Short mmCIF file of C-alpha atoms in Angstrom, two decimals:
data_model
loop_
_atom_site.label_atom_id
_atom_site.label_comp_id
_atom_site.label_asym_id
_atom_site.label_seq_id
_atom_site.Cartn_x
_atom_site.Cartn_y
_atom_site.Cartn_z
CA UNK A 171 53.98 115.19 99.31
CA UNK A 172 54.36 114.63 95.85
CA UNK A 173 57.02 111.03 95.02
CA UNK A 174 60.08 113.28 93.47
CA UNK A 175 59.72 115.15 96.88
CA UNK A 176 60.21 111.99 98.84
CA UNK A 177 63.61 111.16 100.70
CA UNK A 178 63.85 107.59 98.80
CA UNK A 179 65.76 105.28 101.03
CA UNK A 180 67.63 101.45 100.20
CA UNK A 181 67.70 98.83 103.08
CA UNK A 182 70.39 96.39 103.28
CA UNK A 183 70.01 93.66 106.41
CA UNK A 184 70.23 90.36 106.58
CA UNK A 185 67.39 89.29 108.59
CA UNK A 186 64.05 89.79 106.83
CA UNK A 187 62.14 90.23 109.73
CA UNK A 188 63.82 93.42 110.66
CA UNK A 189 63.70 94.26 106.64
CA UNK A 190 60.02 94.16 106.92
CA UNK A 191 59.34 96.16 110.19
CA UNK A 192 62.00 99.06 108.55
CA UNK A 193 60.00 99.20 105.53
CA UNK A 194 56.38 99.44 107.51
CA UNK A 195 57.45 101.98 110.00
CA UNK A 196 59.72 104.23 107.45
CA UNK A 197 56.45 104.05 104.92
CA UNK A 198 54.33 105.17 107.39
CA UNK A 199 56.23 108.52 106.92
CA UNK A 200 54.99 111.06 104.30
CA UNK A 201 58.53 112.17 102.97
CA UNK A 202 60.14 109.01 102.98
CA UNK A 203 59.89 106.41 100.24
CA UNK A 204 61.57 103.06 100.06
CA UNK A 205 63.07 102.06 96.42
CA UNK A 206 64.14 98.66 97.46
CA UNK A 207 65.77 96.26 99.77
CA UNK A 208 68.30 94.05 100.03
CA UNK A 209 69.83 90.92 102.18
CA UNK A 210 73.51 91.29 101.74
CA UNK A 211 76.46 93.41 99.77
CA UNK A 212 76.55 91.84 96.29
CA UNK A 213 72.56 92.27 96.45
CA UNK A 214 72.63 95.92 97.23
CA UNK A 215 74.78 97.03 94.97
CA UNK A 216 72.94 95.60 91.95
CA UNK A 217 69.92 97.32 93.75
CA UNK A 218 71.83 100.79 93.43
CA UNK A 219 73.10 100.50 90.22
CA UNK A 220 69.61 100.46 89.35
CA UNK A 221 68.30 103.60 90.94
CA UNK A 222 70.54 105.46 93.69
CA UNK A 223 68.20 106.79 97.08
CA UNK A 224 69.24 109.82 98.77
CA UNK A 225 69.78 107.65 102.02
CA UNK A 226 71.28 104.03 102.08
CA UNK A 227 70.60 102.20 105.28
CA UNK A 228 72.85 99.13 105.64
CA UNK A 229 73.86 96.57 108.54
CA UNK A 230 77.20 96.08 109.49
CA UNK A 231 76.43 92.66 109.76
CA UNK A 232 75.92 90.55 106.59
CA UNK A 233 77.00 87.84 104.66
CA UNK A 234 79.67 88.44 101.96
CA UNK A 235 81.24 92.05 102.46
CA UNK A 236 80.23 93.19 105.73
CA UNK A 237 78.37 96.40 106.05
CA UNK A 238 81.60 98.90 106.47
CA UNK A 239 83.26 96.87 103.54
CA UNK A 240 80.25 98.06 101.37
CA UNK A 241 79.72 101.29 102.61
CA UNK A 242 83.54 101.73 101.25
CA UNK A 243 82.55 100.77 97.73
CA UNK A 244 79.11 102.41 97.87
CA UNK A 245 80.87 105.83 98.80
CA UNK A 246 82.46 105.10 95.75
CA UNK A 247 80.59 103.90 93.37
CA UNK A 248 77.79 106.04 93.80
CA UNK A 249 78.33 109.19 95.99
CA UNK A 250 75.04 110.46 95.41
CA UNK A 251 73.61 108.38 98.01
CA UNK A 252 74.72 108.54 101.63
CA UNK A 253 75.12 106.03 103.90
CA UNK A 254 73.50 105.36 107.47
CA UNK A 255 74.99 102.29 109.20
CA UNK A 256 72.44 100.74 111.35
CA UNK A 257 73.65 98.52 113.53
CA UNK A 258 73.85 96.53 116.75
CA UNK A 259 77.42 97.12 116.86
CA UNK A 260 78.39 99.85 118.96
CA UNK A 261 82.22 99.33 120.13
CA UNK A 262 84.82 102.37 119.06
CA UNK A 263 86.45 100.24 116.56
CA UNK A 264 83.16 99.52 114.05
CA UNK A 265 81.89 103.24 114.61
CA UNK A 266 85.58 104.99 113.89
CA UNK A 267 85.68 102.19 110.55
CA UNK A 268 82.39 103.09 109.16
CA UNK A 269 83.48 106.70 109.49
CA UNK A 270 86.42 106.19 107.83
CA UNK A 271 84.43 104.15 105.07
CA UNK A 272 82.32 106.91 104.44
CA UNK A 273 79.42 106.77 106.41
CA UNK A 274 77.80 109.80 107.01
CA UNK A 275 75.38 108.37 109.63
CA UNK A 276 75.58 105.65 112.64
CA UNK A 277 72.82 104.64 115.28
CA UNK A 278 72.45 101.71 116.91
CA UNK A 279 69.62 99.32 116.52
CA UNK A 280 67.67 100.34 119.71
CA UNK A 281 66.97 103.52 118.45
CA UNK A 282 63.42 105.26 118.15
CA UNK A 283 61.49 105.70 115.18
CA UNK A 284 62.37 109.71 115.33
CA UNK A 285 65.78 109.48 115.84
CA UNK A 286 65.68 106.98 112.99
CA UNK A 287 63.75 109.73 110.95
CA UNK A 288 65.20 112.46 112.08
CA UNK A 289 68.63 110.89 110.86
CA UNK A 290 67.24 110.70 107.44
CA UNK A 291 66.13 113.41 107.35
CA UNK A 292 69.14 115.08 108.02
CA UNK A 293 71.30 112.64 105.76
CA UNK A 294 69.14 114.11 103.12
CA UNK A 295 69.99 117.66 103.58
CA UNK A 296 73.96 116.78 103.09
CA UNK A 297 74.59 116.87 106.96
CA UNK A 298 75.71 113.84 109.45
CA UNK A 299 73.77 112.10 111.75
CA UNK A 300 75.39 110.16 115.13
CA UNK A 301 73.28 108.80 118.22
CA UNK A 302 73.38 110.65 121.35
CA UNK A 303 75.07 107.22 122.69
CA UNK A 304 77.54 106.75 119.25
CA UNK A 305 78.93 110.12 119.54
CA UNK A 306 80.10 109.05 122.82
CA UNK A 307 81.46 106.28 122.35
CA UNK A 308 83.67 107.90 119.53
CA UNK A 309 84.90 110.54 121.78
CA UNK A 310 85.52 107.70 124.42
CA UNK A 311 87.67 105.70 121.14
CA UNK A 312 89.85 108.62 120.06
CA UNK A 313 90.71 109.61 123.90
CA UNK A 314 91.76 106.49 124.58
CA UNK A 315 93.77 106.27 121.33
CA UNK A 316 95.07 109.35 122.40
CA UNK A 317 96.38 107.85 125.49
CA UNK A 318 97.86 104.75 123.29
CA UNK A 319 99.83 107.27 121.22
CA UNK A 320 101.32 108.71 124.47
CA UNK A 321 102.15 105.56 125.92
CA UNK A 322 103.58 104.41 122.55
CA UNK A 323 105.03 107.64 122.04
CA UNK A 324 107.12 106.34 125.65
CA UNK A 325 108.42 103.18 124.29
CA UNK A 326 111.97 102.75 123.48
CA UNK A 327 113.01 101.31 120.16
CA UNK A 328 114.29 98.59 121.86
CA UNK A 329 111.41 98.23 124.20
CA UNK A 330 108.88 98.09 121.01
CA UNK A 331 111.22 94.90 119.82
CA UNK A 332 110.31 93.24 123.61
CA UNK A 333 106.84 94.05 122.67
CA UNK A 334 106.46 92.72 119.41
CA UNK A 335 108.73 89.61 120.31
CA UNK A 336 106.94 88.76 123.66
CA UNK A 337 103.70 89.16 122.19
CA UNK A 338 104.61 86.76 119.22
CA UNK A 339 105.17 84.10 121.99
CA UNK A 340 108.67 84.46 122.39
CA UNK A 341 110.39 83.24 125.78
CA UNK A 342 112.97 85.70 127.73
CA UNK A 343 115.65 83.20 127.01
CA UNK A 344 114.49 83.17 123.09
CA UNK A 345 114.20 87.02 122.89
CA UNK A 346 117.64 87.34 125.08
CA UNK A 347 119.69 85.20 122.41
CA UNK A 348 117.61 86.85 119.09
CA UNK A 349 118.72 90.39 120.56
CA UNK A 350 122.24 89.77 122.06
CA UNK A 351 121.08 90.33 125.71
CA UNK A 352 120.75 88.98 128.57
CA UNK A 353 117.57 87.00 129.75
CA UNK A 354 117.25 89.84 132.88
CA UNK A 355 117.85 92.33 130.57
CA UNK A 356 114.97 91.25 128.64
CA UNK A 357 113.20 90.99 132.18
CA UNK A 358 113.68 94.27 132.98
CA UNK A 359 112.59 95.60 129.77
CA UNK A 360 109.61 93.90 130.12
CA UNK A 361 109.21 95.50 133.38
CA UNK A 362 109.33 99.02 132.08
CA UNK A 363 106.72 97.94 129.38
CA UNK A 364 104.26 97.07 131.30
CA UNK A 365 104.57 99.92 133.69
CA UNK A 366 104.48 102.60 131.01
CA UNK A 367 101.29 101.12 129.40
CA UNK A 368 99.61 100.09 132.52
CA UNK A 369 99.31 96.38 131.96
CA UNK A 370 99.38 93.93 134.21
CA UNK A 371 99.94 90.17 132.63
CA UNK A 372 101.35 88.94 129.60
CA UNK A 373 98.21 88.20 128.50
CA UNK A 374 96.75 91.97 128.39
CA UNK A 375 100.92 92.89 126.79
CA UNK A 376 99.36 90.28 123.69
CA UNK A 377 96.09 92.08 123.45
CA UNK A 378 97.47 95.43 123.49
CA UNK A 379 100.03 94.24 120.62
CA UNK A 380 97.36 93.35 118.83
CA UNK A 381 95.29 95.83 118.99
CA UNK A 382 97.86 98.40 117.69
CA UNK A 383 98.83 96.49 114.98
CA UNK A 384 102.46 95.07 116.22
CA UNK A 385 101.47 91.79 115.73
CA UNK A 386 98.52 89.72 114.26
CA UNK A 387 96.70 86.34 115.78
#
């Protein structure tokens, strides 16, 4: 196949090693040329404003701008290419981000050499790519999102202030004078909360805060 034929393809990790072993096993394919490699964000950019590949492959993990942070200005700065995350990460929250960001491909690490290809391949021809195991996972994120809206959705106004004030470290007595209330009122309250999002300590009412954006550690 003849080079302006080739799927041309950028690599951004951070560890060498695994640069190395990406380049030999993706040269060992016929359509698939690699225009250059990088170690971190700053580093691939430069690389692309050089020459732009069909396919960018690029870690999530990396010094500087992580991997979804860059994929956000690659997507961008050069649209032309699109980007494959490749990545050891595989919880809801990094594959739903590097969607958002503008990935058009995800697969984790582990993955075969002809899924890896196959990806390409695919990213090439305009169209999406998403492990077996990542499209999975995503459908497990957004239902249980789904269920976080509903039991949100359930909250009073005044049982979202509990929540935001508890989980800021607040004490019954501290959130009963703040509000005007009693201290069993705030008890009770409390109560309700946890019962309607199916938590069980204090501790798991703070992570659930967190993680829908009522408060921040």
């Amino acid at each position: 196949m003849s080079s302006d034929k080739k799927i041309t393809v950028a690599i951004a990790d951070d560890h060498l090693i695994f640069r190395n072993g990406l380049k030999s096993l993706l040269s060992a394919e016929p359509d698939i040329e690699i225009t250059g490699e990088a170690a971190d964000a700053k580093q691939l950019m430069e690389l692309l404003s050089v020459q732009v590949p069909v396919v960018t492959i690029v870690d999530i993990s990396m010094p500087g701008l992580s991997g979804i942070e860059a994929t956000r200005d690659i997507v961008s700065a050069f649209p032309c290419t699109s980007v494959l995350i490749l990545s050891m990460h595989t919880a809801p929250e990094y594959i739903i981000n590097a969607i958002q960001a503008g990935a058009r491909g995800y697969l984790p690490k582990d993955i075969s050499k002809t899924e890896l290809t196959e990806a390409i391949r695919a990213l090439s021809r305009g169209g999406d790519y998403f492990s077996r195991s990542v499209s999975e996972t995503v459908m497990q994120g957004l239902m249980r999102q789904r269920k976080d809206d509903a039991e949100l959705a359930s909250l009073t106004s005044r049982e979202k202030e509990i929540l935001i004030l508890s989980a800021s470290g607040m004490t019954n007595k501290e959130m009963a004078t703040k509000l005007f209330i009693s201290p069993r009122t705030v008890d009770c309250h409390k109560n309700h909360i946890m019962q309607k999002l199916s938590l069980k300590s204090s501790a798991e009412l703070i992570l659930y805060a967190v993680r829908n954006g009522f408060v921040k550690l």
